[in-house]
Amino acid sequence: MRILTTVNELRAWSRAQRSSACGEGIALVPTMGALHVGHGSLIRAAAAARPGRVAVSIFVNPTQFGPKEDFARYPRTFKADCALAEREGASVIFAPSVEEMYPAGASTFVEVDGLSERLDGQSRPGHFRGVATVVAKLMIAAEADLAFFGQKDAAQVAVLRRMVGDLRLGTAIVVCPIVREDDGLALSSRNAYLNPGERKQALVLNRAIRRVEALVADGERSGSSLIDAARGVFAEEPEVRVDYIELVDWETLWPVLAAAPGTLFAVAAWVGSTRLIDNAIIG
Ligand code: AMP
């Protein structure tokens, strides 16, 4: 499997693939590495849609980390990532340097007003500006017609859908389901930070989500009742600090009063010094 490190190499690979595949497009799977089975599911879906034409990017994007966040210690497992990506059907890895993605003096950023300040954007100012900027650069460089993302980062999906629509980028976003451990914890590269005690406490996020899903299945629709119920579940783990519990429209990320099909129920919480997220789309 080839490893590409420059935008020009990625663009040339994409163009060559498309000309030899009679114009068939290529699939992009943006990641920050430290790949796990959740990332694997995205790569597999991409390979099923665009066999032999899947670019997986591995780039720990500095602009989406706040100054006090974990950019420096974010897990970097490049060799294992390449093996996993290849197993799941990646055709190339795109692993650029920071200087390649942000040439000296780079001052162009993508802001998705209105959505970027919601959910994770509220507690992580600038996070979605960094995400939107790097994903726009990746989509443009790869000239991808499909890009695969996880529902795990549901607010990110909303921001990127809006960005792609506003900029008419021509890359369709495919959203893949959340992959979980057997006990329900959503897979995340940051789970590696949890000690055994925190690993147990972290299950409260999924318990809250499941409680809300059960209430909705029983006919409950009131946003405040659902949020209260989730708050009650979090109260069982007093050491876990809730960041947000929200019921929102998945397109606008604005709060809604009642759950309806397609509404996003999302939680974020600090388990020790690790911030975790989870969500469910109301069926
Ligand atoms: P990251 O490397 O954390 O930036 O994630 C790269 C992509 O993998 C994003 O689209 C995530 O939503 C997706 N992803 C992360 N964790 C999971 C998971 N547990 N299930 C499905 N997709 C995931």
Short mmCIF file of C-alpha atoms and ligand atoms in Angstrom, two decimals:
data_model
loop_
_atom_site.label_atom_id
_atom_site.label_comp_id
_atom_site.label_asym_id
_atom_site.label_seq_id
_atom_site.Cartn_x
_atom_site.Cartn_y
_atom_site.Cartn_z
CA MET A 1 0.00 0.00 0.00
CA ARG A 2 1.40 3.38 -0.98
CA ILE A 3 1.91 6.14 1.55
CA LEU A 4 1.47 9.60 0.09
CA THR A 5 2.71 12.65 1.94
CA THR A 6 2.01 15.61 -0.33
CA VAL A 7 -1.18 17.15 -1.66
CA ASN A 8 0.21 16.93 -5.19
CA GLU A 9 0.77 13.17 -4.81
CA LEU A 10 -2.76 12.66 -3.51
CA ARG A 11 -4.27 14.70 -6.33
CA ALA A 12 -2.20 12.87 -8.96
CA TRP A 13 -3.21 9.48 -7.48
CA SER A 14 -6.88 10.48 -7.47
CA ARG A 15 -6.77 11.68 -11.08
CA ALA A 16 -4.97 8.54 -12.25
CA GLN A 17 -7.51 6.32 -10.47
CA ARG A 18 -10.43 8.15 -11.99
CA SER A 19 -9.07 8.06 -15.50
CA SER A 20 -8.35 4.33 -15.30
CA ALA A 21 -11.78 3.69 -13.72
CA CYS A 22 -13.63 5.49 -16.53
CA GLY A 23 -14.45 8.47 -14.34
CA GLU A 24 -15.62 6.47 -11.30
CA GLY A 25 -14.94 8.50 -8.19
CA ILE A 26 -12.75 7.89 -5.19
CA ALA A 27 -13.61 7.60 -1.49
CA LEU A 28 -11.91 9.54 1.28
CA VAL A 29 -11.78 8.49 4.94
CA PRO A 30 -10.35 11.32 7.07
CA THR A 31 -8.87 10.23 10.42
CA MET A 32 -6.39 11.35 13.03
CA GLY A 33 -4.89 7.87 13.26
CA ALA A 34 -4.73 5.66 16.37
CA LEU A 35 -7.10 3.58 14.30
CA HIS A 36 -9.55 1.17 15.91
CA VAL A 37 -12.42 -1.01 14.72
CA GLY A 38 -14.66 2.07 14.42
CA HIS A 39 -12.33 3.62 11.87
CA GLY A 40 -12.08 0.18 10.28
CA SER A 41 -15.82 0.13 9.68
CA LEU A 42 -15.56 3.42 7.76
CA ILE A 43 -12.71 2.12 5.61
CA ARG A 44 -14.63 -1.10 4.92
CA ALA A 45 -17.71 0.84 3.87
CA ALA A 46 -15.58 3.07 1.65
CA ALA A 47 -13.93 0.03 0.05
CA ALA A 48 -17.33 -1.52 -0.62
CA ALA A 49 -18.47 1.68 -2.35
CA ARG A 50 -15.24 2.44 -4.25
CA PRO A 51 -13.19 -0.76 -4.37
CA GLY A 52 -9.50 -0.08 -5.08
CA ARG A 53 -10.03 3.69 -4.82
CA VAL A 54 -9.98 4.47 -1.09
CA ALA A 55 -7.70 7.12 0.40
CA VAL A 56 -7.39 7.07 4.20
CA SER A 57 -5.88 10.23 5.63
CA ILE A 58 -3.97 10.09 8.89
CA PHE A 59 -3.29 13.57 10.19
CA VAL A 60 -3.41 14.84 13.76
CA ASN A 61 -4.76 18.25 12.89
CA PRO A 62 -3.33 20.92 15.21
CA THR A 63 -5.94 23.56 14.41
CA GLN A 64 -8.79 21.54 15.92
CA PHE A 65 -7.10 21.30 19.33
CA GLY A 66 -7.37 24.04 21.92
CA PRO A 67 -4.16 25.34 23.56
CA LYS A 68 -4.75 23.23 26.69
CA GLU A 69 -5.89 20.11 24.84
CA ASP A 70 -4.12 16.85 24.07
CA PHE A 71 -2.51 17.58 20.67
CA ALA A 72 1.01 16.71 21.87
CA ARG A 73 0.04 13.49 23.63
CA TYR A 74 -2.64 12.33 21.15
CA PRO A 75 -1.83 8.65 20.45
CA ARG A 76 0.26 8.13 17.30
CA THR A 77 0.44 4.52 16.09
CA PHE A 78 1.30 4.94 12.42
CA LYS A 79 2.61 1.45 11.65
CA ALA A 80 -0.36 -0.34 13.19
CA ASP A 81 -2.69 2.17 11.49
CA CYS A 82 -1.28 1.31 8.06
CA ALA A 83 -1.76 -2.41 8.72
CA LEU A 84 -5.37 -1.93 9.87
CA ALA A 85 -6.21 0.38 6.98
CA GLU A 86 -4.76 -2.05 4.43
CA ARG A 87 -6.66 -4.99 5.96
CA GLU A 88 -9.93 -3.06 5.70
CA GLY A 89 -9.40 -2.17 2.05
CA ALA A 90 -7.54 1.16 1.92
CA SER A 91 -5.73 1.77 -1.36
CA VAL A 92 -3.44 4.57 -0.17
CA ILE A 93 -2.62 6.34 3.07
CA PHE A 94 -2.31 10.10 2.97
CA ALA A 95 -0.06 11.14 5.85
CA PRO A 96 1.02 14.76 5.32
CA SER A 97 3.18 16.86 7.61
CA VAL A 98 1.67 19.86 9.40
CA GLU A 99 3.65 22.12 7.03
CA GLU A 100 2.13 20.37 4.02
CA MET A 101 -1.42 21.01 5.22
CA TYR A 102 -0.66 24.47 6.62
CA PRO A 103 2.08 26.08 4.51
CA ALA A 104 4.03 28.80 6.32
CA GLY A 105 1.83 31.86 6.73
CA ALA A 106 -1.41 30.01 5.91
CA SER A 107 -4.27 32.29 6.88
CA THR A 108 -7.30 30.76 5.19
CA PHE A 109 -9.84 29.01 7.41
CA VAL A 110 -13.36 27.64 6.97
CA GLU A 111 -15.93 28.92 9.46
CA VAL A 112 -19.37 27.36 9.58
CA ASP A 113 -21.26 30.08 11.42
CA GLY A 114 -24.09 29.11 13.70
CA LEU A 115 -23.20 25.43 13.96
CA SER A 116 -19.56 25.70 14.99
CA GLU A 117 -20.45 27.19 18.35
CA ARG A 118 -22.89 24.44 19.29
CA LEU A 119 -22.36 21.19 21.28
CA ASP A 120 -18.64 20.36 21.19
CA GLY A 121 -17.95 23.75 19.63
CA GLN A 122 -19.27 25.43 22.77
CA SER A 123 -16.81 23.73 25.11
CA ARG A 124 -14.03 23.53 22.51
CA PRO A 125 -13.89 27.01 20.92
CA GLY A 126 -12.29 26.87 17.48
CA HIS A 127 -12.56 23.08 17.27
CA PHE A 128 -15.01 22.96 14.36
CA ARG A 129 -13.17 25.74 12.52
CA GLY A 130 -10.12 23.49 12.58
CA VAL A 131 -12.14 20.44 11.54
CA ALA A 132 -13.94 22.21 8.70
CA THR A 133 -10.68 23.72 7.43
CA VAL A 134 -8.75 20.46 7.33
CA VAL A 135 -11.63 18.42 5.88
CA ALA A 136 -12.19 21.01 3.14
CA LYS A 137 -8.47 20.84 2.30
CA LEU A 138 -8.59 17.03 2.22
CA MET A 139 -11.73 16.92 0.07
CA ILE A 140 -10.28 19.41 -2.40
CA ALA A 141 -6.91 17.64 -2.55
CA ALA A 142 -8.42 14.16 -2.95
CA GLU A 143 -11.11 15.28 -5.40
CA ALA A 144 -13.21 12.63 -3.68
CA ASP A 145 -16.82 12.07 -4.62
CA LEU A 146 -17.52 10.26 -1.33
CA ALA A 147 -16.21 10.93 2.18
CA PHE A 148 -16.93 8.64 5.13
CA PHE A 149 -17.52 9.84 8.69
CA GLY A 150 -18.78 8.26 11.90
CA GLN A 151 -22.06 9.12 13.58
CA LYS A 152 -19.97 9.01 16.77
CA ASP A 153 -19.01 12.65 15.99
CA ALA A 154 -22.55 13.67 15.11
CA ALA A 155 -22.06 17.42 15.55
CA GLN A 156 -19.02 17.23 13.28
CA VAL A 157 -21.20 15.56 10.66
CA ALA A 158 -23.69 18.44 10.84
CA VAL A 159 -20.92 21.03 10.48
CA LEU A 160 -19.36 19.20 7.52
CA ARG A 161 -22.68 18.62 5.75
CA ARG A 162 -23.36 22.35 5.93
CA MET A 163 -19.83 23.16 4.75
CA VAL A 164 -20.06 20.81 1.76
CA GLY A 165 -23.44 22.26 0.82
CA ASP A 166 -22.37 25.88 1.23
CA LEU A 167 -19.10 25.48 -0.67
CA ARG A 168 -20.65 23.16 -3.27
CA LEU A 169 -17.66 20.86 -2.78
CA GLY A 170 -19.12 17.98 -4.74
CA THR A 171 -18.16 15.38 -2.13
CA ALA A 172 -21.10 13.41 -0.72
CA ILE A 173 -20.90 12.63 2.99
CA VAL A 174 -21.62 9.06 4.06
CA VAL A 175 -22.32 8.52 7.75
CA CYS A 176 -21.51 5.15 9.35
CA PRO A 177 -23.00 3.80 12.61
CA ILE A 178 -21.21 4.04 15.95
CA VAL A 179 -19.06 0.98 16.68
CA ARG A 180 -19.02 0.02 20.36
CA GLU A 181 -17.20 -2.30 22.73
CA ASP A 182 -19.27 -5.28 23.88
CA ASP A 183 -20.23 -3.40 27.04
CA GLY A 184 -21.53 -0.41 25.06
CA LEU A 185 -18.64 2.07 25.31
CA ALA A 186 -18.27 3.85 21.98
CA LEU A 187 -14.82 3.16 20.51
CA SER A 188 -12.60 6.22 20.62
CA SER A 189 -8.86 6.77 20.25
CA ARG A 190 -9.09 8.66 23.55
CA ASN A 191 -10.33 5.56 25.42
CA ALA A 192 -6.62 4.69 25.62
CA TYR A 193 -6.28 7.47 28.22
CA LEU A 194 -8.70 5.82 30.67
CA ASN A 195 -7.42 3.90 33.68
CA PRO A 196 -9.41 0.79 34.73
CA GLY A 197 -11.60 2.75 37.16
CA GLU A 198 -12.37 5.46 34.61
CA ARG A 199 -13.03 2.80 31.97
CA LYS A 200 -15.91 1.55 34.18
CA GLN A 201 -17.17 5.07 34.88
CA ALA A 202 -17.16 5.82 31.14
CA LEU A 203 -19.99 3.35 30.62
CA VAL A 204 -22.35 5.94 32.07
CA LEU A 205 -22.41 7.78 28.74
CA ASN A 206 -23.87 4.80 26.93
CA ARG A 207 -26.21 4.01 29.86
CA ALA A 208 -27.64 7.52 29.55
CA ILE A 209 -28.09 7.11 25.81
CA ARG A 210 -29.78 3.72 26.23
CA ARG A 211 -32.10 5.09 28.93
CA VAL A 212 -33.19 7.85 26.57
CA GLU A 213 -33.70 5.40 23.71
CA ALA A 214 -35.81 3.17 25.99
CA LEU A 215 -37.97 6.13 27.06
CA VAL A 216 -38.48 7.18 23.45
CA ALA A 217 -39.45 3.60 22.59
CA ASP A 218 -42.05 3.85 25.38
CA GLY A 219 -43.49 6.98 23.81
CA GLU A 220 -41.73 9.76 25.73
CA ARG A 221 -41.03 12.74 23.46
CA SER A 222 -40.49 15.67 25.81
CA GLY A 223 -36.96 17.04 25.48
CA SER A 224 -36.80 18.18 29.09
CA SER A 225 -37.97 14.78 30.38
CA LEU A 226 -35.40 12.98 28.24
CA ILE A 227 -32.60 15.31 29.34
CA ASP A 228 -33.66 14.95 33.01
CA ALA A 229 -33.63 11.17 32.66
CA ALA A 230 -30.12 11.25 31.20
CA ARG A 231 -29.02 13.61 33.98
CA GLY A 232 -30.38 11.08 36.48
CA VAL A 233 -28.25 8.33 34.95
CA PHE A 234 -25.14 10.54 35.09
CA ALA A 235 -25.87 11.18 38.78
CA GLU A 236 -25.06 7.49 39.37
CA GLU A 237 -21.42 8.32 38.55
CA PRO A 238 -20.73 11.48 40.55
CA GLU A 239 -17.07 11.56 39.52
CA VAL A 240 -18.03 11.95 35.87
CA ARG A 241 -18.53 15.64 35.00
CA VAL A 242 -21.22 16.33 32.41
CA ASP A 243 -20.21 18.77 29.67
CA TYR A 244 -23.52 18.77 27.82
CA ILE A 245 -26.71 16.75 27.44
CA GLU A 246 -28.70 17.99 24.45
CA LEU A 247 -31.60 17.14 22.23
CA VAL A 248 -31.10 19.03 18.96
CA ASP A 249 -32.09 19.19 15.34
CA TRP A 250 -29.30 17.27 13.58
CA GLU A 251 -29.16 19.78 10.73
CA THR A 252 -28.97 23.02 12.69
CA LEU A 253 -27.74 21.68 16.06
CA TRP A 254 -30.28 23.93 17.75
CA PRO A 255 -32.21 22.53 20.73
CA VAL A 256 -35.67 21.14 20.09
CA LEU A 257 -38.49 20.81 22.59
CA ALA A 258 -39.55 17.34 21.50
CA ALA A 259 -37.87 14.27 20.07
CA ALA A 260 -38.84 13.45 16.49
CA PRO A 261 -37.43 11.06 13.91
CA GLY A 262 -33.93 12.23 13.00
CA THR A 263 -33.44 14.32 16.16
CA LEU A 264 -29.99 14.02 17.71
CA PHE A 265 -29.63 13.19 21.41
CA ALA A 266 -26.01 13.86 22.33
CA VAL A 267 -23.91 13.81 25.49
CA ALA A 268 -20.36 14.79 26.38
CA ALA A 269 -18.67 14.25 29.72
CA TRP A 270 -15.30 14.34 31.43
CA VAL A 271 -14.14 11.04 32.81
CA GLY A 272 -11.04 11.98 34.80
CA SER A 273 -9.18 14.24 32.40
CA THR A 274 -10.62 12.58 29.30
CA ARG A 275 -13.54 14.10 27.46
CA LEU A 276 -15.83 11.52 25.84
CA ILE A 277 -18.91 11.85 23.65
CA ASP A 278 -21.80 9.60 22.65
CA ASN A 279 -25.16 10.02 20.93
CA ALA A 280 -28.20 8.45 19.39
CA ILE A 281 -30.35 9.49 16.47
CA ILE A 282 -33.99 9.18 17.44
CA GLY A 283 -35.53 6.47 15.25
P1 AMP B 1 -10.89 10.58 14.49
O1 AMP B 1 -9.67 9.81 14.10
O2 AMP B 1 -11.22 10.48 15.93
O3 AMP B 1 -10.87 11.98 13.96
O4 AMP B 1 -12.09 9.87 13.74
C1 AMP B 1 -12.07 9.68 12.36
C2 AMP B 1 -13.43 9.22 11.92
O5 AMP B 1 -13.74 7.99 12.56
C3 AMP B 1 -14.54 10.20 12.28
O6 AMP B 1 -15.44 10.30 11.20
C4 AMP B 1 -15.18 9.55 13.46
O7 AMP B 1 -16.55 9.88 13.62
C5 AMP B 1 -15.03 8.08 13.11
N1 AMP B 1 -15.15 7.27 14.33
C6 AMP B 1 -14.48 7.44 15.50
N2 AMP B 1 -14.92 6.56 16.42
C7 AMP B 1 -15.89 5.82 15.83
C8 AMP B 1 -16.74 4.76 16.27
N3 AMP B 1 -16.68 4.28 17.51
N4 AMP B 1 -17.62 4.24 15.39
C9 AMP B 1 -17.69 4.74 14.11
N5 AMP B 1 -16.93 5.74 13.64
C10 AMP B 1 -16.04 6.28 14.49
#
